[in-house]
Coordinates of C-alpha atoms in Angstrom, one line a residue:
M1060 CA 24.5 40.0 138.9
K1061 CA 21.7 41.3 136.7
R1062 CA 20.9 45.0 136.6
G1063 CA 17.3 45.6 137.5
A1064 CA 17.2 42.9 140.1
G1065 CA 16.0 44.4 143.3
M1066 CA 19.1 45.3 145.4
E1067 CA 17.4 44.5 148.7
D1068 CA 16.4 41.0 147.3
V1069 CA 19.9 40.3 146.2
H1070 CA 21.2 41.3 149.6
L1071 CA 18.7 39.1 151.3
H1072 CA 19.7 36.0 149.3
L1073 CA 23.4 36.7 149.8
K1074 CA 22.7 36.8 153.6
N1075 CA 20.9 33.5 153.2
L1076 CA 24.1 32.1 151.8
G1077 CA 26.0 33.1 154.9
F1078 CA 27.2 36.7 154.2
T1079 CA 26.7 39.6 156.6
D1080 CA 24.6 42.6 155.5
L1081 CA 27.8 44.7 154.9
E1082 CA 29.6 41.8 153.1
A1083 CA 26.5 41.4 150.8
K1084 CA 26.6 45.1 150.0
C1085 CA 30.3 45.1 149.3
L1086 CA 29.9 42.1 146.9
H1087 CA 27.0 43.9 145.2
V1088 CA 29.1 47.0 144.6
L1089 CA 32.1 45.0 143.3
A1090 CA 29.9 42.9 141.0
E1091 CA 28.3 46.1 139.6
N1092 CA 31.3 48.3 139.3
G1093 CA 34.3 46.0 138.9
T1094 CA 37.6 46.5 140.7
Q1095 CA 37.4 49.0 143.6
T1096 CA 39.4 50.2 146.5
G1097 CA 38.1 50.0 150.1
Y1098 CA 37.8 53.8 150.1
E1099 CA 35.6 53.8 147.0
I1100 CA 33.3 51.1 148.3
A1101 CA 33.0 52.9 151.7
K1102 CA 32.1 56.1 149.9
Q1103 CA 29.4 54.5 147.8
L1104 CA 27.9 52.7 150.7
G1105 CA 28.2 55.6 153.1
V1106 CA 29.9 53.4 155.7
S1107 CA 33.1 53.9 157.7
R1108 CA 36.2 52.6 155.9
S1109 CA 37.3 50.5 158.9
N1110 CA 34.0 48.6 158.7
V1111 CA 34.3 48.1 155.0
Y1112 CA 38.0 47.0 155.2
S1113 CA 36.9 44.5 157.9
A1114 CA 34.1 43.1 155.7
L1115 CA 36.5 42.9 152.7
Q1116 CA 39.0 41.0 154.7
K1117 CA 36.3 38.5 155.7
L1118 CA 35.2 38.1 152.1
A1119 CA 38.8 37.5 151.1
E1120 CA 39.1 34.7 153.8
K1121 CA 35.9 33.2 152.4
G1122 CA 37.3 33.2 148.9
A1123 CA 34.6 35.6 147.6
V1124 CA 36.9 38.5 146.6
L1125 CA 40.4 38.8 145.2
T1126 CA 42.9 41.4 146.5
S1127 CA 45.8 43.1 144.7
H1128 CA 49.2 43.8 146.1
G1129 CA 50.4 47.4 146.5
E1130 CA 48.9 50.6 147.7
P1131 CA 46.1 51.2 147.7
T1132 CA 44.7 47.6 147.7
H1133 CA 42.2 46.9 145.1
Y1134 CA 39.4 44.3 145.4
Q1135 CA 37.6 42.3 142.8
S1136 CA 34.6 40.0 143.3
V1137 CA 34.9 36.3 142.3
P1138 CA 32.2 35.4 139.8
I1139 CA 29.0 34.6 141.5
E1140 CA 28.8 31.2 139.8
E1141 CA 32.1 30.2 141.4
I1142 CA 30.9 31.5 144.8
G1143 CA 27.7 29.5 144.4
E1144 CA 29.5 26.3 143.5
R1145 CA 31.8 26.5 146.5
I1146 CA 29.0 27.3 148.9
E1147 CA 27.0 24.4 147.5
A1148 CA 29.9 22.0 147.9
E1149 CA 30.5 23.1 151.5
L1150 CA 26.8 22.8 152.3
Q1151 CA 26.5 19.3 150.9
A1152 CA 29.6 18.2 152.8
S1153 CA 28.2 19.6 156.1
I1154 CA 24.8 17.9 155.5
R1155 CA 26.6 14.6 154.9
Y1156 CA 28.6 15.0 158.0
V1157 CA 25.6 15.9 160.2
K1158 CA 23.6 13.0 158.9
A1159 CA 26.4 10.6 159.7
H1160 CA 27.2 12.0 163.2
M1161 CA 24.0 13.6 164.5
P1162 CA 22.4 11.6 167.3
K1163 CA 19.4 9.7 165.9
Q1164 CA 16.0 10.7 167.3
G1165 CA 14.5 7.7 169.0
A1166 CA 11.9 9.3 171.2
H1167 CA 8.3 8.5 170.7
R1168 CA 6.4 11.6 169.6
S1169 CA 3.5 11.2 172.0
E1170 CA 3.1 14.9 172.5
Y1171 CA 0.8 16.9 170.3
F1172 CA 2.6 19.2 167.9
S1173 CA 0.8 22.0 166.1
L1174 CA 1.4 23.5 162.6
E1175 CA 0.0 26.8 161.4
G1176 CA 0.0 28.3 157.9
D1177 CA -0.8 26.6 154.5
A1178 CA 2.8 26.2 153.4
K1179 CA 3.9 24.6 156.7
V1180 CA 0.9 22.3 156.9
I1181 CA 1.1 21.0 153.3
E1182 CA 4.9 20.6 153.3
R1183 CA 4.8 18.6 156.5
I1184 CA 2.1 16.3 155.1
R1185 CA 4.2 15.8 151.9
T1186 CA 7.3 15.0 154.1
E1187 CA 5.5 12.5 156.2
L1188 CA 4.0 10.8 153.2
K1189 CA 7.5 10.3 151.8
K1190 CA 8.5 8.6 155.1
A1191 CA 5.7 6.1 154.9
K1192 CA 7.0 2.5 154.9
E1193 CA 3.9 0.3 155.0
E1194 CA 0.6 2.1 154.8
A1195 CA -1.0 5.6 154.5
L1196 CA -4.7 6.1 155.4
C1197 CA -6.0 9.5 154.2
E1198 CA -9.3 11.3 154.5
L1199 CA -9.3 14.3 152.3
W1200 CA -11.6 16.7 150.5
S1201 CA -11.0 16.9 146.7
E1202 CA -9.1 20.2 147.1
E1203 CA -6.5 18.7 149.4
A1204 CA -6.3 15.6 147.3
Q1205 CA -5.5 17.7 144.3
L1206 CA -2.9 19.8 146.2
L1207 CA -1.2 16.6 147.4
K1208 CA -1.6 14.8 144.1
E1209 CA 2.2 14.3 143.4
A1210 CA 2.9 13.3 147.0
L1211 CA 0.1 10.7 146.9
R1212 CA 1.3 9.4 143.6
Q1213 CA 4.7 8.6 145.2
V1214 CA 3.2 6.5 147.9
P1215 CA 2.3 3.4 145.9
A1216 CA 5.5 3.9 144.0
Q1217 CA 7.3 3.4 147.3
G1218 CA 5.6 0.0 147.7
V1219 CA 3.3 1.5 150.4
R1220 CA -0.4 0.7 150.6
L1221 CA -2.5 3.8 150.1
L1222 CA -6.1 4.0 151.1
V1223 CA -7.9 7.4 150.5
S1224 CA -11.4 8.4 151.6
T1225 CA -12.3 11.4 149.5
I1226 CA -15.1 13.9 149.8
G1227 CA -16.0 15.0 146.2
E1228 CA -14.4 14.1 142.9
A1229 CA -10.7 13.6 143.1
E1230 CA -8.1 12.2 140.8
L1231 CA -6.0 9.6 142.6
P1232 CA -2.9 7.6 141.5
S1233 CA -3.2 4.1 140.2
G1234 CA -2.7 1.6 142.9
A1235 CA -4.6 3.7 145.5
H1236 CA -7.7 2.2 147.2
R1237 CA -10.3 4.8 146.9
F1238 CA -13.5 5.3 148.9
Q1239 CA -15.5 8.3 147.6
H1240 CA -18.2 10.1 149.5
G1241 CA -20.8 12.4 148.2
R1242 CA -20.0 16.1 148.7
E1243 CA -22.4 18.3 150.6
E1244 CA -21.7 22.0 149.9
G1245 CA -23.2 23.0 153.2
W1246 CA -19.9 22.7 155.1
Q1247 CA -19.2 25.6 157.4
K1248 CA -16.8 27.8 155.5
R1249 CA -15.5 29.5 158.7
N1250 CA -14.5 26.1 160.1
G1251 CA -12.7 24.9 156.9
R1252 CA -12.4 21.5 155.3
K1253 CA -11.2 18.8 157.7
F1254 CA -8.6 16.2 156.8
T1255 CA -6.9 13.3 158.6
L1256 CA -3.9 11.1 157.8
L1257 CA -2.6 8.1 159.5
I1258 CA 1.0 7.0 158.6
D1259 CA 2.0 3.4 159.3
R1260 CA -0.7 3.3 162.0
K1261 CA 1.8 5.3 164.1
L1262 CA 1.6 9.0 163.2
A1263 CA -1.7 10.8 163.2
I1264 CA -2.3 14.2 161.5
V1265 CA -5.5 16.1 161.9
G1266 CA -6.2 19.6 160.5
T1267 CA -8.4 22.0 158.6
R1268 CA -7.9 24.1 155.4
G1269 CA -9.9 26.6 153.4
G1270 CA -11.9 28.4 156.1
D1271 CA -11.7 31.9 157.3
E1272 CA -8.9 31.0 159.7
P1273 CA -5.3 30.0 158.6
A1274 CA -4.6 26.4 157.8
L1275 CA -4.1 24.4 161.1
A1276 CA -2.9 20.9 161.8
M1277 CA -1.9 18.8 164.7
M1278 CA 0.4 15.7 164.6
T1279 CA 1.1 13.1 167.2
E1280 CA 2.0 9.5 167.8
H1281 CA -0.1 9.3 170.9
P1282 CA -1.7 5.8 170.8
A1283 CA -5.2 7.1 171.7
M1284 CA -5.3 9.4 168.7
V1285 CA -3.8 6.8 166.4
E1286 CA -6.5 4.3 167.5
L1287 CA -9.3 6.8 167.1
L1288 CA -8.3 7.7 163.5
L1289 CA -7.8 4.0 162.6
N1290 CA -11.3 3.1 163.9
N1291 CA -12.9 6.1 162.3
F1292 CA -11.3 5.4 158.9
F1293 CA -12.3 1.7 158.8
R1294 CA -15.8 2.6 160.1
D1295 CA -16.1 4.8 157.0
V1296 CA -14.8 2.0 154.8
V1297 CA -17.5 -0.4 156.2
I1298 CA -20.2 2.2 155.6
H1299 CA -19.0 2.8 152.1
E1300 CA -19.1 -0.9 151.3
L1301 CA -22.7 -1.2 152.7
Q1302 CA -23.8 1.8 150.7
Q1303 CA -22.3 0.4 147.5
D1304 CA -24.2 -2.9 148.0
M1305 CA -27.5 -1.8 149.6
G1306 CA -27.6 2.0 149.0
A1307 CA -31.3 2.4 148.2
K1308 CA -32.5 0.1 150.9
L1309 CA -30.3 1.8 153.5
E1310 CA -31.4 5.3 152.5
D1311 CA -35.1 4.3 152.6
K1312 CA -34.8 2.9 156.1
Y1313 CA -32.2 5.2 157.7
G1314 CA -32.2 8.3 155.6
K1315 CA -29.3 9.8 153.6
N1316 CA -25.9 9.2 155.4
F1317 CA -27.8 7.3 158.2
K1318 CA -29.2 10.6 159.5
K1319 CA -32.2 8.9 161.2
I1320 CA -29.9 6.8 163.3
I1321 CA -27.7 9.8 164.1
Q1322 CA -30.6 12.0 165.0
K1323 CA -31.9 9.4 167.5
Y1324 CA -28.8 9.8 169.6
T1325 CA -27.8 13.4 169.0
E1326 CA -31.1 15.3 169.3
M1327 CA -31.6 15.9 173.0
K1328 CA -35.4 16.5 172.8
M1329 CA -35.8 12.9 171.7
M1330 CA -33.9 11.6 174.7
D1331 CA -35.2 13.9 177.5
P1332 CA -38.8 13.4 178.9
Q1333 CA -41.3 16.0 177.7
P1334 CA -42.8 18.4 180.3
E1335 CA -46.3 17.1 179.6
D1336 CA -45.1 13.5 180.2
V1337 CA -43.7 14.6 183.5
G1338 CA -47.0 16.2 184.4
K1339 CA -49.0 13.0 183.5
S1340 CA -46.6 10.9 185.6
L1341 CA -47.1 13.1 188.6
E1342 CA -50.9 13.0 188.1
V1343 CA -50.8 9.2 188.0
K1344 CA -48.8 9.0 191.2
S1345 CA -51.1 11.4 192.9
S1346 CA -54.3 9.5 191.9
E1347 CA -52.7 6.2 193.0
G1348 CA -51.8 7.8 196.4
K1349 CA -55.4 9.1 196.9
S1350 CA -56.9 5.7 196.0
A1351 CA -54.6 3.9 198.5
E1352 CA -55.6 6.4 201.2
G1353 CA -59.3 5.9 200.5
K1354 CA -58.9 2.1 200.9
R1355 CA -57.2 2.5 204.3
R1356 CA -60.1 4.7 205.5
K1357 CA -62.8 2.2 204.5
K1358 CA -61.0 -0.6 206.4
K1359 CA -61.0 1.5 209.5

């Protein structure tokens, strides 16, 4: 072990390899000082000899230390390279066994699973893109497209169709079908940049990154969400094609990004009757009522 490496960090990684805290400390002392007795190690660590001897016995059983014959018993650490190779071989053997004998997950993931934190969200997206067998539909901002650049590059290489709708300039792999949208910088920073992915028209992933809140994502195989993302994606594709062919005419008639159409159905004041209209309506009804009443009186 290198001198200068943080002792706590070394202990942490040794524990990640399956050693207890005391076993890690004993290994560190032996690697640093060479052959030692249990008494010497206990003295340096300030730990009871019985606990140290128990830890050393476990290390010997794991093949991490060598023991001498005679009294007192001396201990020597096996080179860390040798320990690492043995652990790696055992780990690989365990992984192969579990893959072969673990029950296969056949359940449909119709529940909604949540992910929080940038590392978890991005790693899950990369993992699911690797699993794609037929098609991956992605709607991404340029920042997320850049972050997922390598994972996206692998998709066409797997023989999978890749369609990407991007917001802003983004470099995409050859073989990807790209639909680029103009970027409006007025996005709400606190809400983050929204992204969606649909893998094999089966798994839906929806999330946000880049806002004031941590990265968040939701994934599900629920048919309703899958259909919603599918329809939304291909609606954007149709609009993209229309804008490519008739962009100037569409903008003149409907405004940029069809805002005039959207406003007609989203602005409540345009859908609700105005107060003055209501007043006029009441006046008309009142005059009509008075006129009818006058006619009845004349007849009498």
